[in-house]
Short mmCIF file of C-alpha atoms and ligand atoms in Angstrom, two decimals:
data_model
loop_
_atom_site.label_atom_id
_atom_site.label_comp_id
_atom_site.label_asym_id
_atom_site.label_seq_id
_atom_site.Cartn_x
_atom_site.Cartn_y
_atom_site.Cartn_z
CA UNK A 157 -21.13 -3.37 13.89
CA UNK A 158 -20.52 -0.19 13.12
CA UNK A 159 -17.10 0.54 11.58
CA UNK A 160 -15.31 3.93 10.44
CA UNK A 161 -12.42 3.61 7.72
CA UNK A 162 -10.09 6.79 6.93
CA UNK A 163 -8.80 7.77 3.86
CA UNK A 164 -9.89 8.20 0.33
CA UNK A 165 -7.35 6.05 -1.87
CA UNK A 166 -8.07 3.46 -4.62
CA UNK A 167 -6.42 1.23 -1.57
CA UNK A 168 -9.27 2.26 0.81
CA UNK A 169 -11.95 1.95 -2.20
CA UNK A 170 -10.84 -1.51 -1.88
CA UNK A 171 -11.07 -1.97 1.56
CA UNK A 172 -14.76 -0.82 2.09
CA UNK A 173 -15.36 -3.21 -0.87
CA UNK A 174 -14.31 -5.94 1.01
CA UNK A 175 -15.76 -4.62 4.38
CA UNK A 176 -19.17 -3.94 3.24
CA UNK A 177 -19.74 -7.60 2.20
CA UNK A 178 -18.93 -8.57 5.93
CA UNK A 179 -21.97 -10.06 7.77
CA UNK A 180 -21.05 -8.96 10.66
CA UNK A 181 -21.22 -4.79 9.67
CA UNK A 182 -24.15 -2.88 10.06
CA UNK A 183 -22.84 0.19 9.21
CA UNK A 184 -20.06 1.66 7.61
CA UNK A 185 -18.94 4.97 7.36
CA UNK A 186 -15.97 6.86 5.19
CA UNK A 187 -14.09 9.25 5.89
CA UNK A 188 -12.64 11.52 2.97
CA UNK A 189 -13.34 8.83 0.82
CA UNK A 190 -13.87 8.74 -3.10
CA UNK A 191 -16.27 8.97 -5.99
CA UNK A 192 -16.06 4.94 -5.56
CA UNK A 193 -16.73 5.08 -1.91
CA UNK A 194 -19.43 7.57 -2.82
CA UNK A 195 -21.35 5.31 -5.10
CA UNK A 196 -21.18 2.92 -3.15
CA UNK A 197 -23.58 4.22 -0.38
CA UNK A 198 -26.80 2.63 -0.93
CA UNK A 199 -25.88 0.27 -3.73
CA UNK A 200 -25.99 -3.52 -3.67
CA UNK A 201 -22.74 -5.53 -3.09
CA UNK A 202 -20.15 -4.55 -6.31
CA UNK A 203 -18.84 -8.24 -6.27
CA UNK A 204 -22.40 -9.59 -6.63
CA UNK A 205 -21.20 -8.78 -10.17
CA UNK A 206 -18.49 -10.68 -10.29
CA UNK A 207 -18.94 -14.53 -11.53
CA UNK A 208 -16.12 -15.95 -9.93
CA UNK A 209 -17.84 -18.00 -7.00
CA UNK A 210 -15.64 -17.21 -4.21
CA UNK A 211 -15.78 -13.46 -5.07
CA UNK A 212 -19.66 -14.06 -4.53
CA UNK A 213 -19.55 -16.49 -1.25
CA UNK A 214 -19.15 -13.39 0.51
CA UNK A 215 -21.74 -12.18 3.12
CA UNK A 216 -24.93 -10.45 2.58
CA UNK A 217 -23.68 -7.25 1.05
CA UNK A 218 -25.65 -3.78 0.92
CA UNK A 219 -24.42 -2.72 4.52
CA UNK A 220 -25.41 1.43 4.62
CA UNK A 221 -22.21 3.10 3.86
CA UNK A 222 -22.12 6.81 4.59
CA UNK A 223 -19.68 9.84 4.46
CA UNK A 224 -18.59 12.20 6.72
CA UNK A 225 -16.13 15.19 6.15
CA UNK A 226 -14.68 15.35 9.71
CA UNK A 227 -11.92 14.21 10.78
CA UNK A 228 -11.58 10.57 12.66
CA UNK A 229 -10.85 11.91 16.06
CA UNK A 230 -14.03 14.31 15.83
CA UNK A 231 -16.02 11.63 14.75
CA UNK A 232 -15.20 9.39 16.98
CA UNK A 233 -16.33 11.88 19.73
CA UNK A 234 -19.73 11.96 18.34
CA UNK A 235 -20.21 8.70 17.11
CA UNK A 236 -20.05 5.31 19.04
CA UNK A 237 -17.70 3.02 16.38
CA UNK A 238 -17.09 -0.98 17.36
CA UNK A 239 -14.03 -0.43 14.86
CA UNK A 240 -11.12 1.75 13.34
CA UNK A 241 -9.38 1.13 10.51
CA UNK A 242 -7.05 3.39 9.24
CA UNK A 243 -5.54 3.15 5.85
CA UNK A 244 -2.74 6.21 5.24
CA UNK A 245 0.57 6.03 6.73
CA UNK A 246 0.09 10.01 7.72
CA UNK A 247 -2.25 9.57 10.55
CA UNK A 248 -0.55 6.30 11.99
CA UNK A 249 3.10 8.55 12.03
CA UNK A 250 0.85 11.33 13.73
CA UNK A 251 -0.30 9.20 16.72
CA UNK A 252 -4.43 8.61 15.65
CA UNK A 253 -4.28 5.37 16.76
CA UNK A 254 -3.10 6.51 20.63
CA UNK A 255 -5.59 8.67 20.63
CA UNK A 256 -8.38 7.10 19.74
CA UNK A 257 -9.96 5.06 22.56
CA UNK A 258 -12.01 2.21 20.57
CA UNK A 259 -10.48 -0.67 18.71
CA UNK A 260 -8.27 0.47 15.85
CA UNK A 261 -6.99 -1.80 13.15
CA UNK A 262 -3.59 0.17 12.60
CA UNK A 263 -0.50 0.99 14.60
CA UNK A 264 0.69 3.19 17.20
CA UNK A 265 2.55 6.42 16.41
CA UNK A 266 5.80 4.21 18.00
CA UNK A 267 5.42 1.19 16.02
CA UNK A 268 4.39 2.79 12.57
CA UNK A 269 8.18 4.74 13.31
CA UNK A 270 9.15 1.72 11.73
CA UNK A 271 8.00 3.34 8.73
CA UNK A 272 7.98 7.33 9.37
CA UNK A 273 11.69 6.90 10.34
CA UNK A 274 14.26 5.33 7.69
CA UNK A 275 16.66 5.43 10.19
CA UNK A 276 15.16 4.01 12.72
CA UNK A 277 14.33 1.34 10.16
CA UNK A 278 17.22 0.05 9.37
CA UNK A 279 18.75 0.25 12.79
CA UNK A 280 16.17 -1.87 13.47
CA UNK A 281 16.54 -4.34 10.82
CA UNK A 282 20.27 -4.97 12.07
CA UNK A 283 19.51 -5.42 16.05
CA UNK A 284 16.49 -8.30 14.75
CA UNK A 285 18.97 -10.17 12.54
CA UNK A 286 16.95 -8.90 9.50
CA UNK A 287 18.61 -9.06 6.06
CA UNK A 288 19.07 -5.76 4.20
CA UNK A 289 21.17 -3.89 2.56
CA UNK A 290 24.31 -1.74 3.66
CA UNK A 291 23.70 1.47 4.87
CA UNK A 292 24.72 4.64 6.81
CA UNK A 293 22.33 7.40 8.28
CA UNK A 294 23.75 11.08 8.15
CA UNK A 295 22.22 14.64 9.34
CA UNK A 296 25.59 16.28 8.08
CA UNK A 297 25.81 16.82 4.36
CA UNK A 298 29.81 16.79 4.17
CA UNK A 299 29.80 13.55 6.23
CA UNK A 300 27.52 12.41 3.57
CA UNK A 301 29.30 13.16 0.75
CA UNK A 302 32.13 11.76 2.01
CA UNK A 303 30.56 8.81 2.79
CA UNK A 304 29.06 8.39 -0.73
CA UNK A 305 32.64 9.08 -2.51
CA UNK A 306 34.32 6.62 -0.64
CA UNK A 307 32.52 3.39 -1.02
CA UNK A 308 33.22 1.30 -3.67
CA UNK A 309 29.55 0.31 -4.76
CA UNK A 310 26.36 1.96 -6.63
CA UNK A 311 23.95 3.18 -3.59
CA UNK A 312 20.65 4.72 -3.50
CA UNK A 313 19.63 7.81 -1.52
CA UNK A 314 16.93 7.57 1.34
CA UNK A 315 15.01 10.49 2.70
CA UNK A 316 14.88 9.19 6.29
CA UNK A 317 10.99 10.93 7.10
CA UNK A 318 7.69 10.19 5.05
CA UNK A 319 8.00 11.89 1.47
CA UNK A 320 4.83 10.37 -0.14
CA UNK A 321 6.72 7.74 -2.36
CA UNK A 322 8.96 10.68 -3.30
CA UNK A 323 11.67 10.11 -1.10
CA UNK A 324 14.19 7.23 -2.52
CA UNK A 325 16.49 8.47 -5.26
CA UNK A 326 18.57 5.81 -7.54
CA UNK A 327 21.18 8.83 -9.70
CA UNK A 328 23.57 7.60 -11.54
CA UNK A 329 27.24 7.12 -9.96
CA UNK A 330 29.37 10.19 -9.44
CA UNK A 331 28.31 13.78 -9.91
CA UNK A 332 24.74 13.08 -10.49
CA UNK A 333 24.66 11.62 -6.75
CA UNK A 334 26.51 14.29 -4.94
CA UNK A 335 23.61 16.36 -7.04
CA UNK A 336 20.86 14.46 -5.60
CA UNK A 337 22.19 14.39 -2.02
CA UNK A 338 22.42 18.01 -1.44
CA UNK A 339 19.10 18.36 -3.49
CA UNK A 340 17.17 15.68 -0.84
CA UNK A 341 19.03 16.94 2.41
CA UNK A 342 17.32 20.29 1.84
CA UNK A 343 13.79 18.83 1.90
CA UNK A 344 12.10 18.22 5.03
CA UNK A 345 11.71 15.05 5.28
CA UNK A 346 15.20 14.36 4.17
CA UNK A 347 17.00 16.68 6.81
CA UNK A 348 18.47 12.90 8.05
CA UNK A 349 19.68 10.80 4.90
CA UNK A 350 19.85 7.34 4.67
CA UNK A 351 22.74 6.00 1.98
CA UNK A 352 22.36 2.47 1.26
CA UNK A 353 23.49 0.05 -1.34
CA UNK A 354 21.91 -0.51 -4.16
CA UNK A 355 20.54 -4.29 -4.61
CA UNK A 356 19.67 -5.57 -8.07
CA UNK A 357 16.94 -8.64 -7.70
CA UNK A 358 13.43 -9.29 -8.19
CA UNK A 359 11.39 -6.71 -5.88
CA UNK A 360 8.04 -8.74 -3.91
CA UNK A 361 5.50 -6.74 -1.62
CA UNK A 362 4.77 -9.01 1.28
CA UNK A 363 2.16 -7.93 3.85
CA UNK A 364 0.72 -9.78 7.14
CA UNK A 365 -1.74 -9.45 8.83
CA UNK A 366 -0.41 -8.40 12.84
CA UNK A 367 -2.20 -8.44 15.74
CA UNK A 368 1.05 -7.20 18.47
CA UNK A 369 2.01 -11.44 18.50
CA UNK A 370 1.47 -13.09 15.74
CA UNK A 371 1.91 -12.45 12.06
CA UNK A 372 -0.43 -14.00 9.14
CA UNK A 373 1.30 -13.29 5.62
CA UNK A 374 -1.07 -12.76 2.80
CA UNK A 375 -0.25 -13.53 -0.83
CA UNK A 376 3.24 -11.81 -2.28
CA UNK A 377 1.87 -9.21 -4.70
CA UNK A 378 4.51 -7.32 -7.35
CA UNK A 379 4.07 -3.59 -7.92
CA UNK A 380 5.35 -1.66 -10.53
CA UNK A 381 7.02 1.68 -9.42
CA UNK A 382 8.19 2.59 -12.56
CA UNK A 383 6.02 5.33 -14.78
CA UNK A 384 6.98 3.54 -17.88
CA UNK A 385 6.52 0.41 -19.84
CA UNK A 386 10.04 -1.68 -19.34
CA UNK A 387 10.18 -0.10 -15.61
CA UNK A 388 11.76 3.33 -17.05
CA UNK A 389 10.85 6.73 -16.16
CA UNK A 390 9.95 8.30 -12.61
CA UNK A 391 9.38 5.85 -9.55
CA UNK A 392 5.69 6.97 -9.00
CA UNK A 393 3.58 5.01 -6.09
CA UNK A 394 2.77 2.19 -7.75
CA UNK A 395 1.42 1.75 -11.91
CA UNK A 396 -0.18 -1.62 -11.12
CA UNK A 397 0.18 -4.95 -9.12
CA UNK A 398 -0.31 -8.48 -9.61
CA UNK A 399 -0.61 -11.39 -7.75
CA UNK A 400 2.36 -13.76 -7.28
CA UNK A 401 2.19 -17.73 -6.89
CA UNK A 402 5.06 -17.99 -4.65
CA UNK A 403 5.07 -19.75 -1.30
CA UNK A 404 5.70 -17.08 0.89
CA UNK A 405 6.31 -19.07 4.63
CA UNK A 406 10.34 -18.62 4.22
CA UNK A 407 9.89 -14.95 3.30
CA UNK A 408 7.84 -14.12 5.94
CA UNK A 409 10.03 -16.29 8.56
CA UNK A 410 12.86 -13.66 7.52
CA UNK A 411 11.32 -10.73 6.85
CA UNK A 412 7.86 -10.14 9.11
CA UNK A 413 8.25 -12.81 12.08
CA UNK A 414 11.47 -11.28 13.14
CA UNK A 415 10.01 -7.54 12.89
CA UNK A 416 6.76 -8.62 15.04
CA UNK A 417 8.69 -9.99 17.51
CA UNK A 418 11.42 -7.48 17.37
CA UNK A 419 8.76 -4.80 17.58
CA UNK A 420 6.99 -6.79 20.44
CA UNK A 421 10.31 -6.93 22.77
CA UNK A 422 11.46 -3.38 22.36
CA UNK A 423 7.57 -2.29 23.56
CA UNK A 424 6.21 -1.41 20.28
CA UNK A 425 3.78 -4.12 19.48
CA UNK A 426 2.06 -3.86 15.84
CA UNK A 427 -0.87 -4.19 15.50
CA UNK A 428 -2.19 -3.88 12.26
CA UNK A 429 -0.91 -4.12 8.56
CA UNK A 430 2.92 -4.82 8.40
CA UNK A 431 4.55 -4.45 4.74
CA UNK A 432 7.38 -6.15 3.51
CA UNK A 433 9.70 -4.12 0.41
CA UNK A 434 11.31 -7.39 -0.59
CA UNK A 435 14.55 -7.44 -2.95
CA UNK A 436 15.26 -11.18 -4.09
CA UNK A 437 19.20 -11.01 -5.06
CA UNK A 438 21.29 -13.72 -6.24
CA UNK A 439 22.58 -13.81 -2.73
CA UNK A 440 19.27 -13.97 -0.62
CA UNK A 441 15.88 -11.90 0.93
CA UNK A 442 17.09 -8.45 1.57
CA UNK A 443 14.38 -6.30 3.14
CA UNK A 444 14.44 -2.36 1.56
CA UNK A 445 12.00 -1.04 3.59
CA UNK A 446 8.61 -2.06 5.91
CA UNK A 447 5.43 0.18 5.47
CA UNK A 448 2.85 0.04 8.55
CA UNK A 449 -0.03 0.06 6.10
CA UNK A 450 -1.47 -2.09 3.25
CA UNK A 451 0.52 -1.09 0.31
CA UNK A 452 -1.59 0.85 -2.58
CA UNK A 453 -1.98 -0.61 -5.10
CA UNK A 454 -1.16 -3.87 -3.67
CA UNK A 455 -4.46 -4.00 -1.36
CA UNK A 456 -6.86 -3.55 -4.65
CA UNK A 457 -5.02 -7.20 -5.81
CA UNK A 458 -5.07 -8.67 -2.35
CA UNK A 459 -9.09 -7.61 -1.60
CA UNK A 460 -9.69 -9.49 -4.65
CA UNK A 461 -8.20 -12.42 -3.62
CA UNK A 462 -9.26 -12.55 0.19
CA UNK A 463 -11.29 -15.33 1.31
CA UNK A 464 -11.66 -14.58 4.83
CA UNK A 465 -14.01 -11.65 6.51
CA UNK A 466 -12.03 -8.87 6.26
CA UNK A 467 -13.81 -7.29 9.43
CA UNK A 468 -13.49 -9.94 11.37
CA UNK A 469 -9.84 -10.43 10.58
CA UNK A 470 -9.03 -7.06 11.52
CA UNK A 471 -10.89 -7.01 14.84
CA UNK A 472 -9.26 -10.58 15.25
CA UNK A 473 -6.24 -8.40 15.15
CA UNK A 474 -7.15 -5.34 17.37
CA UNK A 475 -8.21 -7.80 19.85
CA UNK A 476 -5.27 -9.53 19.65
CA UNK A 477 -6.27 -12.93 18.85
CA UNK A 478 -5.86 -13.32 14.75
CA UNK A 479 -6.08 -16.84 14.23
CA UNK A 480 -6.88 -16.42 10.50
CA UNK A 481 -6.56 -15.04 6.82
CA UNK A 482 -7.17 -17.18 4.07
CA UNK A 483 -7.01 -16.25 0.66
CA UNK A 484 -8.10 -17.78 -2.73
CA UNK A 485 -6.16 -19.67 -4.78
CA UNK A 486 -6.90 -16.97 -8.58
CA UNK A 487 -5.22 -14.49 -9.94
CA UNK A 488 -5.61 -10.75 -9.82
CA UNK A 489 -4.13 -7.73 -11.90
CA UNK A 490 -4.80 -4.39 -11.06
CA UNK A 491 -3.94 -1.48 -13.94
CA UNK A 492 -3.32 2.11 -12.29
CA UNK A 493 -5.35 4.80 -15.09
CA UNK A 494 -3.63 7.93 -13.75
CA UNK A 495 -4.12 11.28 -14.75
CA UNK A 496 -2.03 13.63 -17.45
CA UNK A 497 0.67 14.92 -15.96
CA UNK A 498 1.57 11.92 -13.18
CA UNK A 499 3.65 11.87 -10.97
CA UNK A 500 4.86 15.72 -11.27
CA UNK A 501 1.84 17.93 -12.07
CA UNK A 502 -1.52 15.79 -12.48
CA UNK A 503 -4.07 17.84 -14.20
CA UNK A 504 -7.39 17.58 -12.56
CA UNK A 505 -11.50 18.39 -13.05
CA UNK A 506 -11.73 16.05 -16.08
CA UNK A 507 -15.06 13.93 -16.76
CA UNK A 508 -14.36 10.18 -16.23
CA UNK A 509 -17.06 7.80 -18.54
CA UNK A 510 -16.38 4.34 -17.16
CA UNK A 511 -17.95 2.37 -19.83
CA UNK A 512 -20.08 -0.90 -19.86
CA UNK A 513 -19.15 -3.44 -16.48
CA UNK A 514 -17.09 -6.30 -17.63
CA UNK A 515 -17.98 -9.34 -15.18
CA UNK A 516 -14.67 -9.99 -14.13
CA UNK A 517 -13.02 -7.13 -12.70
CA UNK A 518 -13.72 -4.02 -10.75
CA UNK A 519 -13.21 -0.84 -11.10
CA UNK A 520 -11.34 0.77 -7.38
CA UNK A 521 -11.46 4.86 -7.31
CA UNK A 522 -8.52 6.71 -6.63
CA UNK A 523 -8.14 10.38 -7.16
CA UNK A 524 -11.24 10.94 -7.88
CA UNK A 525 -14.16 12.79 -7.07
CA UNK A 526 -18.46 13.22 -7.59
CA UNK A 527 -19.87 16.32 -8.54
CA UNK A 528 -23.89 16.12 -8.27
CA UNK A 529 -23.48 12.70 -10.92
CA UNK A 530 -20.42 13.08 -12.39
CA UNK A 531 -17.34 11.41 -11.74
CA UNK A 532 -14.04 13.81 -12.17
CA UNK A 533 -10.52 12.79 -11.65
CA UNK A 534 -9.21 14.23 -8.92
CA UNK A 535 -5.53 13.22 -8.71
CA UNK A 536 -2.90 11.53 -9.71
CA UNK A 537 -3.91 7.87 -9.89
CA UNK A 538 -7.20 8.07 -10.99
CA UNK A 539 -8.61 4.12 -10.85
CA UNK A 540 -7.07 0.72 -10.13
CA UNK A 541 -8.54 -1.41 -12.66
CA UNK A 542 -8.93 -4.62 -11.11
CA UNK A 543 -8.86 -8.04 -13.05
CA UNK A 544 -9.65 -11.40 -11.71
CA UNK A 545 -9.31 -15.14 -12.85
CA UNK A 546 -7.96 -18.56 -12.69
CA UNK A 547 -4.52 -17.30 -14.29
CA UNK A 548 -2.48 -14.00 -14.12
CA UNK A 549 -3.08 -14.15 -18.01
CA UNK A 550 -6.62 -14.26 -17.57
CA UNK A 551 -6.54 -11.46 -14.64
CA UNK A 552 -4.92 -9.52 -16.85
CA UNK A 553 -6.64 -9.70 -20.30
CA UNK A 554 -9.97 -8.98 -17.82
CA UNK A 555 -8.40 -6.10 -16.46
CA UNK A 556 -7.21 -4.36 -19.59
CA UNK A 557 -10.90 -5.46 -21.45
CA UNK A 558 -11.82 -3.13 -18.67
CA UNK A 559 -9.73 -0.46 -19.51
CA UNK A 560 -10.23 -0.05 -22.98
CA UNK A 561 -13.61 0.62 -21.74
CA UNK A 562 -13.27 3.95 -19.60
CA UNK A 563 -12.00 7.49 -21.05
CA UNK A 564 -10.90 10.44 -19.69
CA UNK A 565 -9.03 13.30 -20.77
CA UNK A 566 -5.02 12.63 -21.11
CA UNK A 567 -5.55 8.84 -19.17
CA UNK A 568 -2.30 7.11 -19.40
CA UNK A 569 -1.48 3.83 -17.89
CA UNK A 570 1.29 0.85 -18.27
CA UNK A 571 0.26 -1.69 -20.89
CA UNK A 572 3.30 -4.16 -19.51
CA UNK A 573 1.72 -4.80 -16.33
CA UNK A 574 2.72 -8.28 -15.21
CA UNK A 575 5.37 -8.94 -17.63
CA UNK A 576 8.81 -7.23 -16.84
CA UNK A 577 10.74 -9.57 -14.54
P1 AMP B 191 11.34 2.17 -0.90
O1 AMP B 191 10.41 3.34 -0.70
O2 AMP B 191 12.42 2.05 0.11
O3 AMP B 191 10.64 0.88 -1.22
O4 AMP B 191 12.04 2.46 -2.29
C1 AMP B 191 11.31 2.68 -3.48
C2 AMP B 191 11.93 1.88 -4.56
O5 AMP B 191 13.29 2.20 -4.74
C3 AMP B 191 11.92 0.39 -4.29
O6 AMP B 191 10.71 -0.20 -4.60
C4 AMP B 191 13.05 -0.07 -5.17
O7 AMP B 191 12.61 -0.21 -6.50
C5 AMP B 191 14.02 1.04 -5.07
N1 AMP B 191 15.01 0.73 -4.02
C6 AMP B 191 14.93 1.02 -2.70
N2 AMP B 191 16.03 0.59 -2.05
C7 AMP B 191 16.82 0.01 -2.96
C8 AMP B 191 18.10 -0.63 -2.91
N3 AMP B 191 18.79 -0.74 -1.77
N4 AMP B 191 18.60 -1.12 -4.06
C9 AMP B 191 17.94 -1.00 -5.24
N5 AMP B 191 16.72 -0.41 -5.34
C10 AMP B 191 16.16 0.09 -4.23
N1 LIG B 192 2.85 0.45 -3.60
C1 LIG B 192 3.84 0.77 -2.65
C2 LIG B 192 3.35 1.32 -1.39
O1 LIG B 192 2.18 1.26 -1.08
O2 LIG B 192 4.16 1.80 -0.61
#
């Protein structure tokens, strides 16, 4: 099979990992891709490297991987693909899976709304029964200010369109607030506002699998938004992610077997990845938000830890017949190296030595990029160091080994991944 996968994150490094040791793929082919996606055209399977035996149980590995610098929809015209799969949020909100006439593993432009649009969100949320918290959605900013001085509880501030990670706000009470909301109703995406309350709890990522029907959850993963050790500084898109051991059936009866079938009866069936923004509070599941993607760097834990044929789950699902996604039973950490300057200005152009392999984890590209043979960064989040074993303490001792290995100019990274709350 030949199979075309768009984007160049350290989420979509992990995916063509994971697709290239399918049996079933003949050919795969990137599109922008990474350094990491780069170097791995031609090269033997990376997880042949890894000793952990289901890691290794995987296919034959070494599938051709190529890159191409057009876009999906011009490729598509000139190539013949058995398979889509599309990792950004962008395209999906733009409609590339409508347009596209072979099988895509993502969802249409109206069912990924459930991400591009806030508002449209939460509306959602309260026709399906789902929990979540309070909210209002305003276009008007003295309507909103109004609002946000007359309840009598802390709330956070929503950008209703896609901002890149940048669009949820958490100011302190009062003056700072009214501050932020007539700051974020200038940009574009946050023309429409949502104002919600603000939850305190434990926060879970919990993705399924969705083929329009049925929903298959995979493991609950925990990011870490913050920029800073003891979750302080910036939210940022993610610092690093680890694997939870929770049993996740209740929290995916609540929070993605509603949405499915929600999605299903109102015409918009998903097909694809459907993600979960959990918030555990003393008084139940609230859902804060759904993304119609694999969350980054959530995927680069959840690759590591996937059992099943990741090609064959995803046509499963743009076939609509998913009967199955089993994961592993280990641990994985992943620890986000991102560049000088993150999340405001990253500086970029800087040589990246990755050091000496360490059996046990792998190393997913992010921002960065080759240059004849050497690796630059080439963004924000440089590389998802990935860490496996039989424990999270393991995972993570493997993962920061790893670490300690690679250099780059002005690298900074979280050294408390896996341990705040
Ligand atoms: P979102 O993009 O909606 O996931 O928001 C980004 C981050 O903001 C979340 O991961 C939370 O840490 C925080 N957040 C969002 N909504 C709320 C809420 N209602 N209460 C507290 N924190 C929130
Ligand atoms: N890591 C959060 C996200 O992918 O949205």
């Amino acid at each position: 099979m030949k199979v075309l996968l768009v984007g160049g994150g350290g989420r979509e490094h992990a995916l063509a990992w994971k697709l290239v040791s399918s049996p079933l793929l003949d050919e795969l082919v990137v599109t922008p891709g990474n350094a990491g996606t780069r170097l791995m055209a031609g090269q033997p399977l990376p997880a042949a490297r890894c000793r952990l035996a289901r890691v290794l149980a995987l296919g034959r590995g070494g599938a051709p991987v190529r890159h191409e610098a057009g876009g999906p929809e011009e490729l598509c015209r000139r190539e013949r693909f058995d398979l889509v799969v599309v990792g950004p949020e962008a395209p999906l909100a733009a409609g590339l899976a409508d347009r596209l006439e072979v099988p895509v593993f993502g969802p249409s432009q109206r069912a990924a709304e459930i991400e591009s649009s806030k508002s449209f969100s939460k509306d959602f949320m309260l026709r399906h029964g789902i929990p979540t918290a309070r909210h209002r959605s305003f276009t008007d900013l003295e309507q909103a200010r109004a609002h946000v001085t007359g309840v009598d509880y802390p709330v956070v501030l929503k950008a209703s369109g896609l901002a890149a990670g940048k669009g949820v706000l958490l100011p302190e009470p009062g003056r700072a607030t009214l501050e932020a909301l007539q700051g974020l109703m200038q940009t574009e995406a946050g023309h429409e506002v949502v104002i919600e309350e603000r939850l305190e709890g434990r926060e879970v990522s919990l993705m399924g699998f969705c083929d329009g029907e049925r929903v298959l959850p995979m493991r609950a993963v925990r990011d870490h938004k913050r920029l800073l050790d003891g979750d302080r500084g910036p939210n940022t898109g993610g610092m690093g992610a680890v694997s939870l051991e929770d049993e996740v059936g209740e929290w995916c009866a609540l929070a993605l077997e509603p949405a499915v079938r929600g999605l299903k009866a109102e015409g918009r069936p998903f097909v694809g990845v459907l993600y979960a923004g959990l918030m555990l509070t003393p008084d139940g599941l609230r859902v804060l938000e759904y993304n119609c993607r694999f969350g980054d760097p959530e995927t680069q834990v959840l690759m590591a830890l996937l059992e099943s044929d990741l090609l064959e789950v995803c046509l499963a699902c743009a076939r609509g017949r998913l009967e199955e996604a089993r994961f592993g039973p280990g641990q994985a950490a992943c620890v986000v190296m991102a560049a000088q300057g993150y999340p405001d200005t990253p500086r970029t152009g800087d040589a990246i030595d990755l050091g000496a392999d360490n059996p046990d984890s792998v190393v997913f590209h992010a921002g960065t990029k080759l240059v004849e043979d050497r690796i630059l960064t080439a963004g924000g989040r440089v590389l998802g160091v990935t860490g496996l074993g039989s424990g999270l303490e393991q995972a993570l001792a493997n993962a920061y080994r790893r670490v300690g290995a690679i250099h780059f100019e002005g690298a900074h990274y979280r050294s408390d991944i896996g341990r705040t709350a």
